[in-house]
mmCIF file of C-alpha atoms and ligand atoms in Angstrom:
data_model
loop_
_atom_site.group_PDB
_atom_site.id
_atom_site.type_symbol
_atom_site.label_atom_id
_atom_site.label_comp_id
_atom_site.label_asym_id
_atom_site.label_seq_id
_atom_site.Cartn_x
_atom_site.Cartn_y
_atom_site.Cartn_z
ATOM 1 C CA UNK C 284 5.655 -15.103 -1.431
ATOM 2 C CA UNK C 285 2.395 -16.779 -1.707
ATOM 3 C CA UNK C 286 0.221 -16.738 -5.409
ATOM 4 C CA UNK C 287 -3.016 -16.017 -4.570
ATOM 5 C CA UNK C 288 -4.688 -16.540 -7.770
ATOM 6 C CA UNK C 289 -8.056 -15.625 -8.747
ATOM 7 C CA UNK C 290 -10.441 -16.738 -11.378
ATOM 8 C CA UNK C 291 -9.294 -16.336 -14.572
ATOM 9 C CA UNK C 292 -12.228 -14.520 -15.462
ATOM 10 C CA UNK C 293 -10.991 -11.623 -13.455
ATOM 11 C CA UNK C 294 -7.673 -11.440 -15.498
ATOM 12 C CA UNK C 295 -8.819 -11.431 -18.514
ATOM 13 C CA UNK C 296 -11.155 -8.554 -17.510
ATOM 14 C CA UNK C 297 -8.042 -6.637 -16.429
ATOM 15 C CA UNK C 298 -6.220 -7.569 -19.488
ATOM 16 C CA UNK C 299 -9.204 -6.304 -21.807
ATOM 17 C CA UNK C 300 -8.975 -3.256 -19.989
ATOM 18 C CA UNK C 301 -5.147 -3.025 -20.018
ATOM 19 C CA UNK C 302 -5.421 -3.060 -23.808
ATOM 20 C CA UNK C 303 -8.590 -0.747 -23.778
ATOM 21 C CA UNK C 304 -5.729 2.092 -22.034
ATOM 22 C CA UNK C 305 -2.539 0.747 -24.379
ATOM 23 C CA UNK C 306 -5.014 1.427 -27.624
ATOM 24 C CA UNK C 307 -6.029 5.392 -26.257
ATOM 25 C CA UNK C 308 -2.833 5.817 -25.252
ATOM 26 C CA UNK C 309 -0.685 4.185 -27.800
ATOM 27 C CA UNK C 310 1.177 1.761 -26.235
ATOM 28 C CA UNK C 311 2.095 -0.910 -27.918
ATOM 29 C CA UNK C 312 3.487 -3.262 -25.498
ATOM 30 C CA UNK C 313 3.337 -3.243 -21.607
ATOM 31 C CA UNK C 314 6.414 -5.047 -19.824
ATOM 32 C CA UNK C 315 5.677 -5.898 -15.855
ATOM 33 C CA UNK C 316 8.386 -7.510 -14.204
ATOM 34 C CA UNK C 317 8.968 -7.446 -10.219
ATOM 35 C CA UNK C 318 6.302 -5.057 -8.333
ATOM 36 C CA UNK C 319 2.546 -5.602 -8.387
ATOM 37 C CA UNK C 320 1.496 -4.818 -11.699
ATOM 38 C CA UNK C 321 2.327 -8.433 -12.443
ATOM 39 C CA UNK C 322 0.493 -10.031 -9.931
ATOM 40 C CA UNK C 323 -2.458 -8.141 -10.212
ATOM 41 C CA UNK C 324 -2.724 -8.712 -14.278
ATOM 42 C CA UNK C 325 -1.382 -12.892 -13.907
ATOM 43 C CA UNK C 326 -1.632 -13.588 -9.940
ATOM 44 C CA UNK C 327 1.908 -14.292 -9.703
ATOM 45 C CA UNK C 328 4.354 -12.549 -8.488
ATOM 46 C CA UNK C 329 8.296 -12.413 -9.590
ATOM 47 C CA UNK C 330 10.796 -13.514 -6.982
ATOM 48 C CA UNK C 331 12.927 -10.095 -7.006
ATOM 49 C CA UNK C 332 16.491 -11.825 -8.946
ATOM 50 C CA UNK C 333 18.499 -11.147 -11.215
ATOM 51 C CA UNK C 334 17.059 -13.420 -13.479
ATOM 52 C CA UNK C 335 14.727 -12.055 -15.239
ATOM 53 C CA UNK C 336 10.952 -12.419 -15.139
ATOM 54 C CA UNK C 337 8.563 -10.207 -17.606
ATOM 55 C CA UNK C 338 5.090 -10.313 -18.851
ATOM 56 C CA UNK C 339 5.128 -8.630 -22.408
ATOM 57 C CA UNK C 340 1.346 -7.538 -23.293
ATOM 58 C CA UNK C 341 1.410 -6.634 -26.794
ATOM 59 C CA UNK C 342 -2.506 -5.071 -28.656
ATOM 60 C CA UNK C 343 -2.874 -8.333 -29.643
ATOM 61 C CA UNK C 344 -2.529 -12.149 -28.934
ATOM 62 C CA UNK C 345 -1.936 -13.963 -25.941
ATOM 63 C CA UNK C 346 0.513 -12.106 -23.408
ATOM 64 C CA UNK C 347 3.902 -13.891 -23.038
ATOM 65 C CA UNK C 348 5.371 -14.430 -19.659
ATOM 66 C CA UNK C 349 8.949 -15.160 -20.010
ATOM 67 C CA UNK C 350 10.314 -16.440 -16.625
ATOM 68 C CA UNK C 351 12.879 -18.584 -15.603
ATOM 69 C CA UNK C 352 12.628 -22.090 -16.527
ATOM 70 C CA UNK C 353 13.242 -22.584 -12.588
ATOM 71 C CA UNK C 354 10.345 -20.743 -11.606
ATOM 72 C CA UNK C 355 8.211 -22.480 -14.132
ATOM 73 C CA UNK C 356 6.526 -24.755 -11.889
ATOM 74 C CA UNK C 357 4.997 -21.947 -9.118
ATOM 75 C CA UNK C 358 3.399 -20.162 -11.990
ATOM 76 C CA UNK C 359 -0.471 -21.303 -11.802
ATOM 77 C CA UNK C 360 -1.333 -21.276 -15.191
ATOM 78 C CA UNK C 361 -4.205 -18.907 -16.745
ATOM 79 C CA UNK C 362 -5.413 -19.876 -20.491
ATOM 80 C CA UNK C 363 -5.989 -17.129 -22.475
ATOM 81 C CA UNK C 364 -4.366 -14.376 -19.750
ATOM 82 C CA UNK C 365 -0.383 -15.432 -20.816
ATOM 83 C CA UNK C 366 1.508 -18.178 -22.792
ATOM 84 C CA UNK C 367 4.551 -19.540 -20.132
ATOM 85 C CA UNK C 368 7.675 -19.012 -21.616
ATOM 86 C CA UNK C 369 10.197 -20.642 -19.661
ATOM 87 C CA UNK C 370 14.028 -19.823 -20.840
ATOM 88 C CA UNK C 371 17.088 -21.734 -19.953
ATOM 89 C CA UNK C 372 20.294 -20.775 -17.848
ATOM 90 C CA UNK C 373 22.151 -20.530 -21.091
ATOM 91 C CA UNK C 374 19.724 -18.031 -22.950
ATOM 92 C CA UNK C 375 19.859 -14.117 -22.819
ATOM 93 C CA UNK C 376 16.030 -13.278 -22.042
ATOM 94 C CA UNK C 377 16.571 -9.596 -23.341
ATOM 95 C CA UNK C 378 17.141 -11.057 -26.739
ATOM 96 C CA UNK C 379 14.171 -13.228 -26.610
ATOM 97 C CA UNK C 380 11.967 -9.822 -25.263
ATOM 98 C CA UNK C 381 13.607 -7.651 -27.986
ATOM 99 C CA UNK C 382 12.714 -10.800 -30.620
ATOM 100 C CA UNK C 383 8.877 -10.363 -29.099
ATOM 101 C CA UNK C 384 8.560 -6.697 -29.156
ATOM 102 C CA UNK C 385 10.533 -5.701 -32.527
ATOM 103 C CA UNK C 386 8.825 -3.252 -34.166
ATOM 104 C CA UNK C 387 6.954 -1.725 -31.446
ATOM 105 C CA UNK C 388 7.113 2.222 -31.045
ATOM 106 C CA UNK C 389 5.988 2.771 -27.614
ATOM 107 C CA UNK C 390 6.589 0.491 -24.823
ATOM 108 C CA UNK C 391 5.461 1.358 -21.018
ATOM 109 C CA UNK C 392 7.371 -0.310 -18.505
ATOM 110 C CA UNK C 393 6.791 -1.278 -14.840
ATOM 111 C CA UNK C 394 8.175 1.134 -11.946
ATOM 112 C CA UNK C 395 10.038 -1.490 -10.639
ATOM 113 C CA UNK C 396 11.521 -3.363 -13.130
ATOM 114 C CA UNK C 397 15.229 -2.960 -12.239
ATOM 115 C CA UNK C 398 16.848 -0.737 -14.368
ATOM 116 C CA UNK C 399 19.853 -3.600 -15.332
ATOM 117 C CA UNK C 400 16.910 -5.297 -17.423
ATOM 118 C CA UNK C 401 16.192 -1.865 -19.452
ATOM 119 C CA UNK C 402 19.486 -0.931 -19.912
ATOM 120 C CA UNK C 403 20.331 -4.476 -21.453
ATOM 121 C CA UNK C 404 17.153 -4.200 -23.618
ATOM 122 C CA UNK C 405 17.799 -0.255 -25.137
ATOM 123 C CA UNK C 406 20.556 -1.476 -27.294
ATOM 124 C CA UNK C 407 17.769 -3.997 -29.213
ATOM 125 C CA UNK C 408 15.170 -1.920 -29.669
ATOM 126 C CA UNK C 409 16.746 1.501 -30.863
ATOM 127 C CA UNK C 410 13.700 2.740 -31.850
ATOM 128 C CA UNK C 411 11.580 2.076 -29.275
ATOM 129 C CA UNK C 412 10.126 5.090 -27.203
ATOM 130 C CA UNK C 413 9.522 3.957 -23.603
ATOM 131 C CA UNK C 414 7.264 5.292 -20.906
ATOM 132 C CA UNK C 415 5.726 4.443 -17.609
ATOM 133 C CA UNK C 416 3.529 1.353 -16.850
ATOM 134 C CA UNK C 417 1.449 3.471 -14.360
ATOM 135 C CA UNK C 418 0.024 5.382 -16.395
ATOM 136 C CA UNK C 419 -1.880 2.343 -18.030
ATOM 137 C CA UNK C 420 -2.247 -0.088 -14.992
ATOM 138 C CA UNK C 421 -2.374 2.245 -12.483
ATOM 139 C CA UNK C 422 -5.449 3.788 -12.836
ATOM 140 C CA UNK C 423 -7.269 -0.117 -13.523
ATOM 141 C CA UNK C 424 -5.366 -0.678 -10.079
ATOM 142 C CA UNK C 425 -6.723 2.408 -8.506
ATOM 143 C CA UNK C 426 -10.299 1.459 -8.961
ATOM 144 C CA UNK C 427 -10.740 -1.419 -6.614
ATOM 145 C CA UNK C 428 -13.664 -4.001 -7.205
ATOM 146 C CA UNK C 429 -16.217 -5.408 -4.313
ATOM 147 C CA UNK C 430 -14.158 -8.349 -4.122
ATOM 148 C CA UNK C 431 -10.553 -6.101 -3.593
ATOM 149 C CA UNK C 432 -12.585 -3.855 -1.274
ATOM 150 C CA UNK C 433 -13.494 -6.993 0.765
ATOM 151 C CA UNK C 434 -9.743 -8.098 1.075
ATOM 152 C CA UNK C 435 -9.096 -4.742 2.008
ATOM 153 C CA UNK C 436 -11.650 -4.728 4.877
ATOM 154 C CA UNK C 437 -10.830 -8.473 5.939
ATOM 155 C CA UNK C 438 -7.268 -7.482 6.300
ATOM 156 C CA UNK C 439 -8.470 -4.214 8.442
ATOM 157 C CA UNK C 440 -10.582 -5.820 10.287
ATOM 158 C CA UNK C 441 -7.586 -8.465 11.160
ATOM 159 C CA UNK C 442 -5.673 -6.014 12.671
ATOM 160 C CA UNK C 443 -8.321 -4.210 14.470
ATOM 161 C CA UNK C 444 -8.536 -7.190 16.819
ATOM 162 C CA UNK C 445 -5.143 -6.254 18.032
ATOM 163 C CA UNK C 446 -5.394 -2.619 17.917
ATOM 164 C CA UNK C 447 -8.131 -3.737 20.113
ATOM 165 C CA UNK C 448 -6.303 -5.898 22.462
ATOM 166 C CA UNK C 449 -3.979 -2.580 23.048
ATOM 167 C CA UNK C 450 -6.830 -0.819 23.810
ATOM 168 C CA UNK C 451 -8.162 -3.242 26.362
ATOM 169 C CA UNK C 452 -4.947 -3.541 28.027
ATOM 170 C CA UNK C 453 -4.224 -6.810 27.089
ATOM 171 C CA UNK C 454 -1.090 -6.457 25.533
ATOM 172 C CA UNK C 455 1.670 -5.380 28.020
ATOM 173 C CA UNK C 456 3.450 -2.038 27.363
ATOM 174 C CA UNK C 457 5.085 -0.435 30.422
ATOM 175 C CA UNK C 458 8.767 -1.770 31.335
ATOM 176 C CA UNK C 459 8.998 -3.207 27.679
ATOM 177 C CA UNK C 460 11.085 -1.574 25.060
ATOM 178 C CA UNK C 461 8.808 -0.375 22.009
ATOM 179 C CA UNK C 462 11.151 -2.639 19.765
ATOM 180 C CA UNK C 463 9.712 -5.513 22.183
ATOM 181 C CA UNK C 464 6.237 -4.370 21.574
ATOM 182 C CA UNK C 465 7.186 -4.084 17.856
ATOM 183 C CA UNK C 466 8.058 -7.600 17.637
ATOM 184 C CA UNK C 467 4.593 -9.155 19.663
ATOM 185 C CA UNK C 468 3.016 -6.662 17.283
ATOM 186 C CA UNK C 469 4.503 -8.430 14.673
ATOM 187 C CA UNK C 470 3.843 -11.876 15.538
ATOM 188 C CA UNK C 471 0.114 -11.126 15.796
ATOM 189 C CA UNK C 472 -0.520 -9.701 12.818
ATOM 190 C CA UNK C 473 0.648 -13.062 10.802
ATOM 191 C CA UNK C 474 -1.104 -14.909 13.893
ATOM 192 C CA UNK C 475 -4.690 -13.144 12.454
ATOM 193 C CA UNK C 476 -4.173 -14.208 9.168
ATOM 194 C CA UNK C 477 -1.723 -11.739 6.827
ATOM 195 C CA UNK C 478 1.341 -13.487 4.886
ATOM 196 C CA UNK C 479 3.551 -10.604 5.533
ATOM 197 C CA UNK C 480 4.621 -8.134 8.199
ATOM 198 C CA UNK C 481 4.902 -4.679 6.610
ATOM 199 C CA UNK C 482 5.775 -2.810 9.735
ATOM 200 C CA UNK C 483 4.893 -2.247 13.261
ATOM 201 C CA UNK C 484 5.892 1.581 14.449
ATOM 202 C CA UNK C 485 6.240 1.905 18.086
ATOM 203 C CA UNK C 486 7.191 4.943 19.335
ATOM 204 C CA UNK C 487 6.898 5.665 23.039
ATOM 205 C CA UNK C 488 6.573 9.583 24.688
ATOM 206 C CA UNK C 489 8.769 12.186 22.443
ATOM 207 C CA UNK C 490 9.664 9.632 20.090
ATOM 208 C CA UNK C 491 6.034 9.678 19.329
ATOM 209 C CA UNK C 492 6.715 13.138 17.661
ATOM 210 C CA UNK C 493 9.028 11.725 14.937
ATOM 211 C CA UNK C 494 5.853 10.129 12.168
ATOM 212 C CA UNK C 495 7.994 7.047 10.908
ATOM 213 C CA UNK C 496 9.737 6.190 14.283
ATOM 214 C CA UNK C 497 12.293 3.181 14.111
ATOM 215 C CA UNK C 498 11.084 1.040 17.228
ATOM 216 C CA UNK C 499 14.554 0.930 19.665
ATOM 217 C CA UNK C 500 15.857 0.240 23.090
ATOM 218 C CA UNK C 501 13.632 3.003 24.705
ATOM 219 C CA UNK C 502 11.525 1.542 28.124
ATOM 220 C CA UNK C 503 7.629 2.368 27.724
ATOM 221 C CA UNK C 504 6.806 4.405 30.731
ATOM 222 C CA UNK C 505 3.843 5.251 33.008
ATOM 223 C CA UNK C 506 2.394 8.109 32.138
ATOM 224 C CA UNK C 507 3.256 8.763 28.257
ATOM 225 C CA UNK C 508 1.249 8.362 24.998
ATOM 226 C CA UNK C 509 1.880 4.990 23.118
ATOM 227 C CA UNK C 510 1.960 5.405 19.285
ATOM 228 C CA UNK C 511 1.341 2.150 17.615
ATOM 229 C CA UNK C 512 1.086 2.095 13.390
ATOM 230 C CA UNK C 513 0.694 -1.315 11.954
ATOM 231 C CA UNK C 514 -0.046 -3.215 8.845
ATOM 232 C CA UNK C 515 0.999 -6.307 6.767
ATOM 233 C CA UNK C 516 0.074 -7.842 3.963
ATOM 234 C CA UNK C 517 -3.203 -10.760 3.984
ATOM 235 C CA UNK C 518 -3.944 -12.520 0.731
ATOM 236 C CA UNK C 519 -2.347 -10.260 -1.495
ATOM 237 C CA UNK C 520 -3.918 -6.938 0.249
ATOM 238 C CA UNK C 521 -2.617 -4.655 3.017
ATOM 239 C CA UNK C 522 -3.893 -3.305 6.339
ATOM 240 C CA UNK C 523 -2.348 -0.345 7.890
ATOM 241 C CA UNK C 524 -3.707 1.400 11.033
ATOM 242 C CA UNK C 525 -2.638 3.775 13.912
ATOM 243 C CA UNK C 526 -4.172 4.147 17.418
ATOM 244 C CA UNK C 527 -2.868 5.801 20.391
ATOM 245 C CA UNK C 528 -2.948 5.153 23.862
ATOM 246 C CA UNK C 529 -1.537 6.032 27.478
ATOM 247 C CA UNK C 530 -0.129 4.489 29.842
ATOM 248 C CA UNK C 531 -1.860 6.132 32.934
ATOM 249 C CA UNK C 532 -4.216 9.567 33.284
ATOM 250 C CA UNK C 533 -4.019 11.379 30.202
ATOM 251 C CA UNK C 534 -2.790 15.116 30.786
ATOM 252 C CA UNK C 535 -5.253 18.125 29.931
ATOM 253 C CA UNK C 536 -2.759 18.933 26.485
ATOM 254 C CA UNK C 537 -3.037 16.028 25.162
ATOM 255 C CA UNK C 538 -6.266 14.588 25.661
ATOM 256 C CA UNK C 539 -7.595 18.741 24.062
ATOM 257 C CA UNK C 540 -5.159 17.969 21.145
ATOM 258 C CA UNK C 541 -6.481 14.748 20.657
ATOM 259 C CA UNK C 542 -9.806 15.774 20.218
ATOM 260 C CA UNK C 543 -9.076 18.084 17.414
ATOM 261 C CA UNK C 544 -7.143 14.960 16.018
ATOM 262 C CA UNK C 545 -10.423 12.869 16.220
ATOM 263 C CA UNK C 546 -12.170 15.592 15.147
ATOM 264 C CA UNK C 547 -9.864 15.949 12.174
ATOM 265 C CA UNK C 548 -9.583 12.056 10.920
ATOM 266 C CA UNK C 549 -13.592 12.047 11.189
ATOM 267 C CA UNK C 550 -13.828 15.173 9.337
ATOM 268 C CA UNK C 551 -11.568 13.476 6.754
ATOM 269 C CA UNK C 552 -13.662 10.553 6.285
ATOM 270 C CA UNK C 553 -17.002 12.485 5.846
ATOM 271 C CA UNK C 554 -15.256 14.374 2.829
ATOM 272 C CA UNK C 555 -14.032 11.099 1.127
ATOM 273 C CA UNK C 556 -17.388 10.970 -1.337
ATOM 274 C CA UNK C 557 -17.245 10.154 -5.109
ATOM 275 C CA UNK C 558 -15.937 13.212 -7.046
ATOM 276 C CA UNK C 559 -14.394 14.776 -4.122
ATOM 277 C CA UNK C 560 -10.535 15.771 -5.147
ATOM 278 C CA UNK C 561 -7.905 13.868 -2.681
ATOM 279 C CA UNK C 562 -6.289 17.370 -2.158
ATOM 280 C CA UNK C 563 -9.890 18.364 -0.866
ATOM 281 C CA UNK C 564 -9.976 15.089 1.764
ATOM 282 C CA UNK C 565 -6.575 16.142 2.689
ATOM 283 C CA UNK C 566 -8.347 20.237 3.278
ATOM 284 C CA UNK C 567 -10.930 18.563 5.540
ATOM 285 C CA UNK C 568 -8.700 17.348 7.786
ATOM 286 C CA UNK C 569 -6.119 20.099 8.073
ATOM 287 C CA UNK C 570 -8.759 22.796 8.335
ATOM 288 C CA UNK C 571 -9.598 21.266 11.846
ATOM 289 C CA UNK C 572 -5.983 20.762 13.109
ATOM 290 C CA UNK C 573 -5.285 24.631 11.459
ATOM 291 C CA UNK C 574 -8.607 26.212 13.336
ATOM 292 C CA UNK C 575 -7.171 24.475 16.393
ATOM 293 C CA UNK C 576 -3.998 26.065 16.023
ATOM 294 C CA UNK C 577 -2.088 22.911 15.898
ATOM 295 C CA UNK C 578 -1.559 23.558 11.945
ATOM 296 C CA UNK C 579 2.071 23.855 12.023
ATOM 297 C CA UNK C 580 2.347 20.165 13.686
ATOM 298 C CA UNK C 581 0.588 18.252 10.931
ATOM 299 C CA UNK C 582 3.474 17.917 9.049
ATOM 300 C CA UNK C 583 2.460 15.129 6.560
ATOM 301 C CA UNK C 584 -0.143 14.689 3.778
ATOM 302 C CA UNK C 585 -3.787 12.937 5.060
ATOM 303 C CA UNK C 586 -3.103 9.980 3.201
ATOM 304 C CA UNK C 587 -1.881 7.339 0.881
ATOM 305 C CA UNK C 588 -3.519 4.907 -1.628
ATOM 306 C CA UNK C 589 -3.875 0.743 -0.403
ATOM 307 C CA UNK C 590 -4.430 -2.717 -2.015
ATOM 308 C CA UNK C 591 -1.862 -4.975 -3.506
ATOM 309 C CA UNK C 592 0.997 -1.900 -2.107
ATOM 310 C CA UNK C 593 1.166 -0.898 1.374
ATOM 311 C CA UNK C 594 1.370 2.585 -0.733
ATOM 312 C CA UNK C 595 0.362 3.186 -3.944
ATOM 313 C CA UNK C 596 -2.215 5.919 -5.936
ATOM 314 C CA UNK C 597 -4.081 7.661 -5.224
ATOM 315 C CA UNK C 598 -2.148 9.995 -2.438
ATOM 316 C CA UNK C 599 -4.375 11.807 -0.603
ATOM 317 C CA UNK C 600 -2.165 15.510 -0.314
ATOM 318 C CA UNK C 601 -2.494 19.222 -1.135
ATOM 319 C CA UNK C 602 -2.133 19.328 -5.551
ATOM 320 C CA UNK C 603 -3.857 15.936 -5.994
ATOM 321 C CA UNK C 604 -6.413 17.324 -8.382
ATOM 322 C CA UNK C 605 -7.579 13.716 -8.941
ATOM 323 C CA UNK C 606 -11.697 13.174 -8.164
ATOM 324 C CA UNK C 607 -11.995 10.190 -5.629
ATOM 325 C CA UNK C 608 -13.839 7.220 -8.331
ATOM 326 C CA UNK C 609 -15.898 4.364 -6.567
ATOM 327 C CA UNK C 610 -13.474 1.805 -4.914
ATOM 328 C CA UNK C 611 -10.618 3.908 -4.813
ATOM 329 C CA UNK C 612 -8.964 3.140 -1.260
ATOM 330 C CA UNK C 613 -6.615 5.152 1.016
ATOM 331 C CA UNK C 614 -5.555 5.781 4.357
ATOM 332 C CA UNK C 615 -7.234 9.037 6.397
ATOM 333 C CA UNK C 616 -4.144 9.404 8.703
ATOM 334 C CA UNK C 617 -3.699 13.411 10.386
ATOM 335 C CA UNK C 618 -1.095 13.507 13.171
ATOM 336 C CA UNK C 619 -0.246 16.652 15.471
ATOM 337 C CA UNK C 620 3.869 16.566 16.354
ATOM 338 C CA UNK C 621 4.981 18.382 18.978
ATOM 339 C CA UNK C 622 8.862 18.139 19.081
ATOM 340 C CA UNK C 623 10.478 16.979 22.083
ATOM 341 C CA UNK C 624 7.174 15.979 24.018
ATOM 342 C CA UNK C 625 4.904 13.749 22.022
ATOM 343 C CA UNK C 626 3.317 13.126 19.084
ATOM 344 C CA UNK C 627 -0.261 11.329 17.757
ATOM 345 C CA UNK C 628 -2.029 10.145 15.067
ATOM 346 C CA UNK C 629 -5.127 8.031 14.530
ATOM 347 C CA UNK C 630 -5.272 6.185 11.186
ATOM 348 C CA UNK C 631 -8.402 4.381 9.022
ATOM 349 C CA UNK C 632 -7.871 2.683 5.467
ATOM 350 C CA UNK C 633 -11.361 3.915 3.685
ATOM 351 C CA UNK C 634 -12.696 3.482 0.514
ATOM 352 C CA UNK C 635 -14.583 5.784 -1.856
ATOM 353 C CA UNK C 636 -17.894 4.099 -2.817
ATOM 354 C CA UNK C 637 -21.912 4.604 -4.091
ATOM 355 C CA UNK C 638 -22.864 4.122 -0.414
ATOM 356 C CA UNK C 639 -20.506 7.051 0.380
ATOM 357 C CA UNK C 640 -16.879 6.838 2.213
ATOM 358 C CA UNK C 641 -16.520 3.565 4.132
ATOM 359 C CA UNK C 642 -13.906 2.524 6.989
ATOM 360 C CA UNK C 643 -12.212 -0.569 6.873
ATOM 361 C CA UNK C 644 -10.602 -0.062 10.539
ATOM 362 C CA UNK C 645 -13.284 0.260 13.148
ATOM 363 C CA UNK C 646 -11.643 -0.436 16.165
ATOM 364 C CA UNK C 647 -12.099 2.773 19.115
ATOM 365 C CA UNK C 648 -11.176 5.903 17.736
ATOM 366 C CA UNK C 649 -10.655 7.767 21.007
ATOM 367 C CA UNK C 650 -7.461 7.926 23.279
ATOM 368 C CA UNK C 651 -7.855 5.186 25.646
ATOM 369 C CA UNK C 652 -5.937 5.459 28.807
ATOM 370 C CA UNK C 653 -4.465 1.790 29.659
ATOM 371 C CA UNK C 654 -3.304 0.356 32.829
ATOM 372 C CA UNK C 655 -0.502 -2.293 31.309
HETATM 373 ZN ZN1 ZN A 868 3.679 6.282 6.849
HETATM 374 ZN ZN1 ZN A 869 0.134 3.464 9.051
HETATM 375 ZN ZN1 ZN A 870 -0.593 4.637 6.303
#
């Protein structure tokens, strides 16, 4: 996993504010282990083993990040943001975490910390109430600055060159099997710049009616839609898009279905203004698939938070009460399912901001019929 570390101006911004939330909250120690909290408070992130690596943020002094002496040397160090503390094959790092944090009522602890690293830790700290790390970090990670927002759109617009070369009929579908097309998928995204492959849905005719398809053995054919959904991960941020296409003359069903899909995803977009609640985005777009009639086919929520997690807050579903913030970033994604025949959804990563909602994915949003 590559470190892409920024200036360590930026982390101690975050870490001002992380202790700005631990203070109103009453936290008095934050412990981020594997996941993305870490990364996004230190720029590096934990190889996920069973040796243990933690960042303990107490109100005051320099963070600690314990890691093991192994590891030592990939850490790129930030003065003032943590102090390394490597330990040795022979030491128990629980002890030495307990040892930093005795005393401390309240600790919040990262969602994916494995829960071996807890367990060991309960027994030294008997006293110690413990809570989540999202609730502090998460809502500093929610609202995304210009420069996140840019590695959000550099990412989208990465992938948007092949979601265009699918549209242009450049990339050869019928006679291959989607897990084929998965695969060149694949290898373009990390050919356009990401680090990481995240996924690469391909799901051909009636598999196209199943949202999270596992690409297989099944031959693309002439004459069927094409669902592609693909994203990875480019300098720490991730892209994730869907378009459609079909392989041939599109039928009178699905090219009237797909405009209420358009219709929906734009409508979507429109609504995704500062102050609007997600549950109100994710309204927008099934009022249009509902007036259509196709309601009881959009069987999904609109949308999912994006940055340093392919998902993360805020999710953009019916009982999100939350009011969209400037540089809060999600995916607009409505789909219509119809069992047994096909299936379609069109997908944008967008981004709440003072210039109103903007679109990171801007290749054609209409059903293009392809002759490959
Ligand atoms: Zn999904
Ligand atoms: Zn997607
Ligand atoms: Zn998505």
């Amino acid at each position: 996993m590559r470190n892409a570390a920024l200036d360590t101006s930026v982390y101690l911004d975050r870490l001002a504010r992380v202790r700005a939330a631990m203070a109103d909250q009453q936290v008095d120690a934050v412990m981020l282990s594997v996941g993305h909290d870490l990364p996004y408070m230190t720029g590096y992130t934990a190889m996920p083993l069973e040796r243990l690596t933690m960042l303990v943020v107490q109100r005051d002094g320099d963070p600690a990040l314990l890691i093991p002496g192994l590891e030592a040397a990939r850490v790129v160090p930030q003065p003032g943001v943590f102090d390394l503390l490597p330990w040795s094959e022979t030491e128990d790092p629980t002890d030495i975490v307990g040892r930093l944090v005795s005393g401390a009522k309240r600790i919040a602890v990262g969602d994916q910390m494995w829960s071996r690293f807890l367990v060991e830790l309960l027994p030294h700290l008997p006293n110690t109430q413990f809570t989540r790390a999202v609730d502090v970090v998460g809502p500093l990670r929610m609202s995304k600055d210009r420069a996140e927002l840019d590695a959000l759109a550099a990412a989208g617009a990465a992938v948007d060159k092949i979601a265009g070369e699918l549209q242009r009929g450049e990339i050869p579908l019928i006679g291959r099997t989607e897990a084929e097309v998965s695969s060149y998928l694949g290898h373009r995204i990390i050919e356009e710049g990401h680090q990481v492959v995240n996924f690469a849905i391909v799901a051909a005719g009636e598999n196209a009616a199943s949202p999270h398809h596992h690409p297989g053995d099944r031959v693309i054919q002439p004459g069927e839609i094409v669902l592609t959904d693909f994203g990875g991960t480019m300098n720490g941020y991730c892209s994730d898009t869907t378009r459609c296409v079909f392989t041939g003359d599109i039928p009178a069903d699905v090219a009237e279905a797909y405009d209420v899909l358009f219709e929906s995803q734009a409508a979507g977009v429109s609504a995704a203004t500062i102050g609007t609640a997600c549950e109100d985005v994710d309204r927008a777009c099934r009022k249009v698939i509902d007036d259509a009639g196709y309601g009881d086919y959009f069987i999904h929520r609109t949308g999912h938070g994006i940055g340093l997690e392919a998902h993360e807050d805020p999710y953009i579903v019916e009982g999100n009460k939350r009011p969209l913030e400037a540089g809060h970033a999600f995916s607009i994604e409505p789909g219509i399912y119809i069992p047994g025949k096909w299936g379609m959804r069109l997908e944008d990563i967008a981004a709440a901001t003072e210039a109103g909602p903007e679109r990171f994915n801007n290749s054609d949003h209409r059903l293009v019929s392809v002759d490959a």
